[in-house]
Short mmCIF file of C-alpha atoms in Angstrom, two decimals:
data_model
loop_
_atom_site.label_atom_id
_atom_site.label_comp_id
_atom_site.label_asym_id
_atom_site.label_seq_id
_atom_site.Cartn_x
_atom_site.Cartn_y
_atom_site.Cartn_z
CA MET A 15 -9.40 -1.77 -3.23
CA LYS A 16 -8.31 0.05 -6.36
CA ASN A 17 -4.94 -0.98 -7.76
CA LEU A 18 -2.05 1.39 -7.13
CA PRO A 19 -0.58 3.24 -10.15
CA ILE A 20 3.09 2.54 -9.37
CA GLY A 21 5.20 3.49 -12.38
CA THR A 22 2.18 4.87 -14.26
CA GLN A 23 2.76 8.35 -15.69
CA SER A 24 -0.16 8.38 -18.11
CA PHE A 25 -3.40 9.98 -16.92
CA GLU A 26 -5.27 8.13 -19.67
CA ILE A 27 -4.03 4.72 -18.52
CA LEU A 28 -4.64 5.56 -14.87
CA ARG A 29 -8.26 6.62 -15.46
CA SER A 30 -9.20 4.09 -18.15
CA GLN A 31 -7.96 1.20 -15.98
CA ASP A 32 -9.61 2.65 -12.86
CA LEU A 33 -6.39 2.89 -10.87
CA LEU A 34 -6.27 4.91 -7.66
CA TYR A 35 -6.06 8.65 -8.45
CA VAL A 36 -5.69 11.43 -5.91
CA ASP A 37 -7.79 14.22 -7.43
CA LYS A 38 -5.62 17.28 -8.12
CA THR A 39 -7.97 18.86 -10.64
CA GLU A 40 -9.13 21.64 -8.30
CA LEU A 41 -5.60 23.04 -8.26
CA ILE A 42 -5.24 22.33 -11.99
CA TYR A 43 -8.44 24.28 -12.66
CA GLN A 44 -7.05 27.19 -10.66
CA LEU A 45 -3.79 26.96 -12.60
CA VAL A 46 -5.28 27.04 -16.09
CA THR A 47 -7.88 29.73 -15.37
CA THR A 48 -5.63 32.28 -13.65
CA GLY A 49 -2.49 32.34 -15.82
CA ARG A 50 -0.83 31.31 -19.10
CA ILE A 51 2.88 30.63 -18.65
CA TYR A 52 4.18 28.64 -15.67
CA PHE A 53 7.31 27.01 -14.36
CA LEU A 54 7.25 24.33 -11.63
CA SER A 55 10.20 22.65 -9.93
CA ARG A 56 9.77 19.47 -7.89
CA PRO A 57 12.14 16.61 -6.97
CA ARG A 58 12.16 13.42 -8.99
CA ARG A 59 9.41 10.87 -8.37
CA PHE A 60 7.00 13.59 -7.30
CA GLY A 61 4.29 13.41 -9.95
CA LYS A 62 5.41 16.06 -12.44
CA SER A 63 4.87 13.77 -15.42
CA MET A 64 1.38 12.87 -14.20
CA LEU A 65 0.57 16.58 -13.92
CA ILE A 66 1.75 17.13 -17.50
CA SER A 67 -0.27 14.13 -18.70
CA THR A 68 -3.40 15.38 -16.92
CA LEU A 69 -3.10 18.81 -18.53
CA ASP A 70 -2.62 17.14 -21.92
CA ALA A 71 -5.87 15.20 -21.47
CA LEU A 72 -7.69 18.30 -20.21
CA PHE A 73 -6.76 20.60 -23.09
CA SER A 74 -7.34 17.77 -25.58
CA GLY A 75 -10.95 17.59 -24.39
CA ARG A 76 -10.84 14.03 -23.02
CA LYS A 77 -14.00 14.58 -20.97
CA GLU A 78 -14.59 10.88 -20.31
CA LEU A 79 -11.35 10.64 -18.33
CA PHE A 80 -12.43 13.31 -15.83
CA GLU A 81 -15.82 11.96 -14.81
CA GLY A 82 -16.22 12.11 -11.05
CA LEU A 83 -13.35 14.57 -10.57
CA TYR A 84 -13.61 18.15 -9.31
CA ILE A 85 -13.09 19.75 -12.70
CA TYR A 86 -15.63 17.63 -14.59
CA ASP A 87 -18.62 19.98 -14.37
CA LYS A 88 -16.57 23.19 -14.35
CA TRP A 89 -14.55 22.88 -17.57
CA ASP A 90 -15.94 23.94 -20.95
CA TRP A 91 -15.52 20.66 -22.84
CA SER A 92 -16.74 22.21 -26.10
CA LYS A 93 -13.38 23.98 -26.34
CA SER A 94 -10.19 21.99 -26.89
CA HIS A 95 -6.69 22.94 -27.97
CA PRO A 96 -3.91 21.21 -29.88
CA VAL A 97 -1.16 20.11 -27.50
CA ILE A 98 2.59 19.84 -28.11
CA ARG A 99 4.15 17.76 -25.36
CA ILE A 100 7.94 17.50 -25.08
CA ASP A 101 9.49 14.96 -22.71
CA TRP A 102 13.23 15.53 -22.51
CA THR A 103 13.84 12.18 -20.85
CA ALA A 104 12.76 10.54 -24.11
CA ILE A 105 14.86 12.80 -26.37
CA ARG A 106 18.59 12.26 -26.88
CA HIS A 107 20.39 15.28 -25.44
CA GLY A 108 24.03 14.43 -24.68
CA THR A 109 25.38 16.94 -27.22
CA PRO A 110 23.96 19.88 -29.20
CA GLU A 111 23.99 17.63 -32.27
CA GLU A 112 21.92 14.97 -30.49
CA ILE A 113 19.45 17.62 -29.33
CA GLU A 114 19.11 18.97 -32.85
CA SER A 115 18.58 15.58 -34.46
CA SER A 116 16.41 13.88 -31.83
CA LEU A 117 14.13 16.85 -31.16
CA SER A 118 13.57 17.34 -34.88
CA VAL A 119 12.40 13.73 -35.15
CA TRP A 120 10.19 14.13 -32.05
CA LEU A 121 8.49 17.26 -33.49
CA LYS A 122 8.00 15.68 -36.91
CA ILE A 123 6.27 12.70 -35.28
CA GLU A 124 3.99 15.13 -33.42
CA ALA A 125 3.30 16.89 -36.73
CA ARG A 126 2.53 13.64 -38.55
CA GLU A 127 -0.01 12.69 -35.87
CA ASN A 128 -1.77 15.98 -36.65
CA GLU A 129 -1.49 15.44 -40.44
CA ILE A 130 1.06 18.22 -40.81
CA THR A 131 4.29 17.98 -42.81
CA LEU A 132 7.18 20.05 -41.48
CA LEU A 133 9.49 21.53 -44.11
CA SER A 134 12.09 23.01 -41.78
CA GLY A 135 15.44 21.40 -41.10
CA TYR A 136 16.53 22.83 -37.76
CA ALA A 137 14.77 21.76 -34.55
CA SER A 138 13.94 25.34 -33.52
CA ASP A 139 12.43 26.04 -36.95
CA CYS A 140 10.43 22.79 -36.74
CA PHE A 141 9.12 23.91 -33.37
CA ARG A 142 8.03 27.30 -34.74
CA GLU A 143 6.45 25.72 -37.83
CA LEU A 144 4.54 23.13 -35.81
CA ILE A 145 3.09 25.76 -33.45
CA THR A 146 1.98 28.10 -36.22
CA GLU A 147 0.64 25.31 -38.46
CA LEU A 148 -1.38 23.75 -35.64
CA HIS A 149 -2.96 27.13 -34.91
CA ARG A 150 -3.64 27.77 -38.59
CA LYS A 151 -5.12 24.32 -39.21
CA THR A 152 -7.36 24.10 -36.14
CA GLY A 153 -8.11 27.78 -35.55
CA LYS A 154 -7.26 27.16 -31.90
CA LYS A 155 -4.25 28.35 -29.97
CA VAL A 156 -1.64 25.77 -28.99
CA VAL A 157 -0.74 24.37 -25.58
CA VAL A 158 2.94 23.54 -24.96
CA LEU A 159 3.86 21.19 -22.09
CA VAL A 160 7.54 20.52 -21.38
CA ASP A 161 8.44 17.70 -19.00
CA GLU A 162 11.89 17.57 -17.34
CA TYR A 163 13.06 20.70 -19.13
CA ASP A 164 16.40 20.55 -17.28
CA ALA A 165 17.32 16.93 -18.14
CA PRO A 166 19.73 17.96 -20.92
CA ILE A 167 21.76 19.98 -18.40
CA LEU A 168 21.48 17.67 -15.39
CA ASP A 169 22.75 14.75 -17.45
CA VAL A 170 25.94 16.57 -18.52
CA MET A 171 26.79 18.31 -15.25
CA SER A 172 30.14 16.51 -15.05
CA LYS A 173 31.25 17.83 -18.43
CA SER A 174 33.39 20.89 -19.07
CA PRO A 175 31.99 24.46 -18.79
CA ALA A 176 32.30 24.80 -22.56
CA GLU A 177 30.21 21.68 -23.17
CA LEU A 178 27.61 22.85 -20.64
CA LYS A 179 27.43 26.24 -22.34
CA ALA A 180 26.91 24.60 -25.73
CA ILE A 181 23.96 22.61 -24.36
CA GLN A 182 22.45 25.75 -22.83
CA GLU A 183 22.77 27.65 -26.09
CA SER A 184 21.03 24.81 -27.96
CA LEU A 185 18.15 24.94 -25.50
CA GLN A 186 17.96 28.74 -25.73
CA ASN A 187 17.51 28.47 -29.50
CA ILE A 188 14.54 26.18 -28.89
CA TYR A 189 12.87 28.02 -26.01
CA ARG A 190 13.10 31.44 -27.66
CA ILE A 191 10.50 30.11 -30.13
CA LEU A 192 7.92 30.25 -27.32
CA LYS A 193 8.40 34.01 -27.14
CA ALA A 194 8.41 34.46 -30.90
CA THR A 195 5.13 32.53 -31.29
CA ASP A 196 3.32 33.98 -28.28
CA GLU A 197 0.24 35.01 -30.29
CA HIS A 198 -0.28 31.36 -31.26
CA LEU A 199 -0.08 29.97 -27.70
CA GLN A 200 -2.86 29.34 -25.19
CA PHE A 201 -0.91 27.88 -22.27
CA ILE A 202 2.67 26.85 -21.37
CA LEU A 203 3.96 24.76 -18.48
CA LEU A 204 7.59 23.75 -18.00
CA THR A 205 8.54 21.35 -15.22
CA GLY A 206 11.83 20.00 -13.95
CA VAL A 207 13.91 19.17 -10.92
CA SER A 208 16.17 22.20 -10.90
CA LYS A 209 15.70 25.93 -10.95
CA PHE A 210 19.33 26.82 -11.42
CA ALA A 211 19.22 26.67 -15.20
CA LYS A 212 16.03 28.70 -15.47
CA LEU A 213 17.38 32.21 -15.82
CA SER A 214 20.10 31.39 -18.34
CA ILE A 215 18.01 29.08 -20.51
CA PHE A 216 14.80 31.07 -20.44
CA SER A 217 16.34 34.52 -20.85
CA THR A 218 14.79 34.54 -24.31
CA LEU A 219 11.35 33.47 -23.03
CA ASN A 220 8.70 35.73 -21.53
CA SER A 221 9.23 35.25 -17.80
CA PRO A 222 7.06 32.35 -16.65
CA ASP A 223 5.18 32.48 -13.37
CA ASP A 224 7.41 30.40 -11.09
CA ILE A 225 5.00 28.55 -8.77
CA THR A 226 7.67 26.37 -7.12
CA ILE A 227 7.31 27.99 -3.67
CA ASP A 228 3.90 29.56 -4.28
CA GLU A 229 1.67 28.58 -1.36
CA SER A 230 -1.34 28.39 -3.71
CA TYR A 231 0.22 25.36 -5.43
CA ALA A 232 2.16 23.79 -2.56
CA ALA A 233 0.07 20.60 -2.87
CA ILE A 234 -0.23 20.35 -6.66
CA CYS A 235 2.22 17.42 -6.53
CA GLY A 236 2.40 15.02 -3.60
CA TYR A 237 -0.30 13.90 -1.14
CA THR A 238 -1.53 15.91 1.83
CA GLN A 239 -2.39 14.16 5.11
CA GLU A 240 -6.10 14.52 4.37
CA GLU A 241 -5.66 13.02 0.90
CA LEU A 242 -3.65 10.12 2.28
CA GLU A 243 -6.28 9.21 4.85
CA TYR A 244 -9.18 9.60 2.39
CA TYR A 245 -7.87 7.98 -0.80
CA PHE A 246 -5.84 5.22 0.89
CA SER A 247 -8.36 4.44 3.62
CA GLU A 248 -8.82 0.80 2.54
CA TYR A 249 -5.07 0.20 2.50
CA ILE A 250 -4.75 1.82 5.92
CA ASP A 251 -7.57 -0.33 7.32
CA ALA A 252 -5.92 -3.47 5.93
CA LEU A 253 -2.68 -2.64 7.74
CA ILE A 254 -4.52 -1.83 10.97
CA ALA A 255 -6.22 -5.24 10.76
CA LYS A 256 -2.77 -6.81 11.07
CA GLY A 257 -2.47 -5.58 14.64
CA ASP A 258 -1.38 -1.93 14.59
CA THR A 259 -3.41 1.02 15.90
CA ARG A 260 -4.55 3.73 13.50
CA GLU A 261 -2.74 6.47 15.41
CA ASN A 262 0.52 4.53 15.55
CA LEU A 263 0.39 3.47 11.89
CA LEU A 264 -0.36 6.96 10.60
CA GLY A 265 2.42 8.34 12.77
CA LYS A 266 4.95 5.93 11.29
CA ILE A 267 3.84 6.63 7.71
CA ARG A 268 4.11 10.36 8.38
CA PHE A 269 7.56 9.93 9.98
CA TRP A 270 8.88 8.01 6.98
CA TYR A 271 7.33 9.70 3.95
CA ASN A 272 5.74 13.07 4.86
CA GLY A 273 7.54 16.36 5.53
CA TYR A 274 8.02 17.95 2.11
CA THR A 275 6.85 21.58 2.04
CA TRP A 276 7.26 24.40 -0.43
CA ASP A 277 5.54 27.09 1.63
CA GLY A 278 6.49 26.10 5.17
CA LYS A 279 2.88 25.17 5.97
CA THR A 280 1.43 22.58 3.59
CA SER A 281 3.19 19.27 4.18
CA VAL A 282 2.96 16.52 1.57
CA TYR A 283 4.00 12.90 1.04
CA ASN A 284 6.24 11.71 -1.75
CA PRO A 285 3.82 9.91 -4.13
CA TYR A 286 6.17 7.17 -5.34
CA SER A 287 7.29 6.24 -1.83
CA THR A 288 3.75 6.28 -0.50
CA LEU A 289 2.41 4.06 -3.27
CA SER A 290 5.35 1.69 -2.87
CA PHE A 291 4.80 1.46 0.89
CA PHE A 292 1.13 0.53 0.53
CA LYS A 293 2.04 -1.99 -2.18
CA LYS A 294 4.84 -3.68 -0.22
CA GLN A 295 3.45 -2.94 3.27
CA LEU A 296 7.02 -2.41 4.43
CA PHE A 297 8.83 0.75 5.54
CA SER A 298 11.85 1.22 3.29
CA ASN A 299 13.74 3.70 1.11
CA TYR A 300 11.69 3.35 -2.06
CA ARG A 301 12.37 6.68 -3.68
CA PHE A 302 16.13 6.54 -3.43
CA ALA A 303 16.42 2.84 -4.22
CA SER A 304 15.25 3.75 -7.72
CA GLY A 305 18.47 5.58 -8.52
CA THR A 306 21.70 6.60 -6.83
CA PRO A 307 22.30 10.39 -6.92
CA THR A 308 25.99 9.96 -7.77
CA PHE A 309 26.52 13.54 -8.93
CA LEU A 310 24.99 14.98 -5.77
CA MET A 311 27.04 12.74 -3.49
CA GLU A 312 30.27 13.66 -5.23
CA ARG A 313 29.42 17.36 -5.05
CA LEU A 314 28.71 17.13 -1.30
CA LYS A 315 31.88 15.15 -0.72
CA LYS A 316 33.91 17.73 -2.63
CA GLN A 317 32.44 20.65 -0.68
CA ASN A 318 32.78 18.66 2.57
CA ASN A 319 29.86 20.37 4.30
CA ILE A 320 27.49 17.76 5.72
CA GLU A 321 26.39 20.21 8.43
CA LEU A 322 23.77 21.29 5.88
CA LEU A 323 22.09 17.93 6.48
CA THR A 324 22.44 17.75 10.26
CA GLU A 325 21.50 21.27 11.37
CA PRO A 326 18.72 23.72 10.38
CA VAL A 327 19.65 25.96 7.45
CA THR A 328 18.35 29.51 6.99
CA ALA A 329 17.85 30.87 3.51
CA LYS A 330 16.38 33.84 1.65
CA PRO A 331 14.33 33.55 -1.57
CA ASN A 332 17.32 34.15 -3.87
CA THR A 333 19.10 31.19 -2.25
CA PHE A 334 16.93 28.87 -4.30
CA ASP A 335 18.31 30.24 -7.57
CA SER A 336 21.76 29.76 -9.05
CA PHE A 337 22.66 31.09 -12.46
CA ASP A 338 25.59 28.86 -13.42
CA PRO A 339 25.05 25.08 -13.38
CA SER A 340 28.81 24.50 -13.28
CA HIS A 341 29.07 26.37 -9.95
CA ILE A 342 25.78 25.60 -8.24
CA GLU A 343 25.76 26.06 -4.47
CA ALA A 344 24.98 23.19 -2.12
CA ILE A 345 21.78 24.61 -0.59
CA PRO A 346 19.80 25.11 -3.85
CA LEU A 347 21.07 21.75 -5.11
CA LEU A 348 19.88 19.94 -1.98
CA PHE A 349 16.56 21.79 -2.00
CA GLN A 350 15.82 21.14 -5.65
CA THR A 351 16.59 17.44 -5.38
CA GLY A 352 14.40 17.00 -2.28
CA TYR A 353 17.12 16.40 0.34
CA LEU A 354 16.23 19.67 2.06
CA THR A 355 12.75 21.13 2.30
CA ILE A 356 11.18 24.27 3.77
CA LYS A 357 10.41 23.65 7.42
CA SER A 358 9.16 27.13 8.24
CA LYS A 359 8.77 30.59 6.73
CA GLU A 360 8.85 33.95 8.48
CA HIS A 361 9.26 37.57 7.45
CA THR A 362 12.07 39.87 8.53
CA GLU A 363 11.47 43.47 7.42
CA ASP A 364 9.05 42.20 4.76
CA VAL A 365 11.69 39.83 3.34
CA PRO A 366 10.80 36.12 3.64
CA LYS A 367 13.29 33.97 5.54
CA TYR A 368 13.13 30.20 5.25
CA THR A 369 14.36 27.46 7.55
CA LEU A 370 15.32 24.30 5.69
CA GLY A 371 15.78 20.76 6.95
CA VAL A 372 15.73 17.09 5.91
CA PRO A 373 12.09 16.12 5.14
CA ASN A 374 11.69 12.67 6.72
CA MET A 375 13.21 9.36 7.75
CA GLU A 376 13.40 8.00 4.19
CA VAL A 377 15.56 10.91 3.05
CA HIS A 378 17.64 10.95 6.23
CA GLN A 379 18.45 7.25 6.15
CA SER A 380 19.14 7.08 2.44
CA LEU A 381 21.28 10.20 2.43
CA SER A 382 23.29 8.91 5.39
CA GLU A 383 23.99 5.66 3.58
CA TYR A 384 25.02 7.39 0.35
CA LEU A 385 27.30 9.83 2.14
CA LEU A 386 28.87 7.09 4.27
CA SER A 387 29.57 5.11 1.12
CA ALA A 388 30.99 8.17 -0.68
CA TYR A 389 33.33 9.15 2.16
CA SER A 390 34.48 5.66 3.17
CA GLU A 391 34.42 4.17 -0.35
CA TYR A 392 32.63 1.20 1.19
CA PRO A 393 30.24 -0.42 -1.34
CA LEU A 394 26.77 1.07 -1.15
CA SER A 395 25.21 -2.38 -1.44
CA GLY A 396 26.68 -3.36 1.92
CA ILE A 397 26.19 -0.11 3.84
CA ALA A 398 22.66 -0.91 5.05
CA THR A 399 23.71 -4.29 6.46
CA LEU A 400 26.83 -2.86 8.07
CA THR A 401 25.01 0.02 9.74
CA GLU A 402 22.27 -2.28 11.03
CA ASN A 403 24.97 -4.51 12.52
CA MET A 404 26.52 -1.46 14.19
CA TYR A 405 23.15 -0.40 15.65
CA GLU A 406 22.68 -3.89 17.07
CA GLN A 407 26.22 -3.96 18.46
CA LEU A 408 25.60 -0.67 20.26
CA ARG A 409 22.28 -1.90 21.63
CA SER A 410 23.89 -5.07 22.97
CA LEU A 411 26.99 -3.24 24.28
CA ASP A 412 29.23 -5.30 22.00
CA ALA A 413 32.28 -3.01 22.01
CA ALA A 414 34.59 -5.46 20.23
CA GLY A 415 32.07 -6.13 17.46
CA PHE A 416 31.41 -2.43 17.01
CA ALA A 417 35.12 -1.66 16.78
CA GLN A 418 35.52 -4.33 14.11
CA SER A 419 32.59 -2.87 12.14
CA VAL A 420 34.22 0.56 12.23
CA ARG A 421 37.48 -0.94 10.95
CA THR A 422 35.55 -2.72 8.19
CA MET A 423 33.86 0.53 7.19
CA LEU A 424 37.09 2.52 7.06
CA GLU A 425 39.47 -0.01 5.59
CA ASN A 426 38.73 1.03 1.99
CA ILE A 427 40.01 4.57 2.50
CA PRO A 428 43.28 4.83 0.52
CA TYR A 429 46.28 4.94 2.85
CA ASN A 430 48.20 7.32 0.60
CA ILE A 431 45.75 10.21 0.36
CA GLN A 432 47.33 13.57 1.05
CA ILE A 433 45.71 15.07 4.13
CA GLY A 434 46.17 18.82 4.40
CA ASN A 435 43.41 19.58 6.88
CA GLU A 436 42.48 18.06 10.20
CA LYS A 437 38.81 17.85 9.12
CA TYR A 438 39.59 14.80 6.97
#
């Protein structure tokens, strides 16, 4: 069996070490041959960085890395392009000053690797100079790949509106360069978790083709059922050999980790959770164990509307956008972070209408634990044990034990909170 690429975000490492790779190059070929400027939103741990890395290798002409893949005999390997790749998770971005300083250093390192010396001082000017100089030096148009474009905003969401606005303005100064240097650019892709910052940040950029809910690219990140059964067949067979039936095992994997859709039809698995499951051979909350969504939990607690997570939600296309990150609505926030997904899509008078719901058991269980911890102020580390005890007490009809567990769960709620509404 091929080793699983858990934690690997480099296409070069994955292919050169012969790790398991689910071939997405058919969709990538379609992407790069039918358009120039794209935007893609997907939740965290969904393979966005691997997509960026694959495109980097493709445009750089790394033919040897694509042998055996769909695109290998379809791409013109005699043509390559210089690539500028910006990963905002690796760039300091807490303040406009940090953005200016850290991005300038990042771009100058990129320039040095291409034997170019940047003379500009400001980050936006460095960006413009690097694009134009790469085109001039190589005679080939430049590819720009931006990973986690929204990280600078997501990481300061708890700050004041003025501080948020300052960050947005800093990013606008940088992204407007992509419009100003359009004649030097071959291809642009920007990825991130959120869409809500898109319109305000990219108002100075030629409108990218937003393929977030485009059915043509619904499976560009994540694994379809067919891909799961084909690429992970040896891992599935190994689990079946332990005593489970194929039908039952696949049903449980689907129940836990499938269910994400961006078109209401094509359902995909979360890659990180799927890889972790086959590695550990244990059903658990892998995706959410990697980081607590504190900001999201506090926002949901403040709005006090958990019905969004327990009942189907209907939405129109503009529901997925929100212009002001300081006043983002709950539905787009939950959708963008992967807590809600499109369950179905229908048309009413030619206007699409979407039904949203929680994707799968992993999301449902994790979200329940986080919300229970947020509302009760009971430590998150003990919530899983407490809830399992409560399940067992209910199954065994242990009323006294269950009552004590409820008291334990609620005892951390401050006695002196001011309750103005019965809903509390």
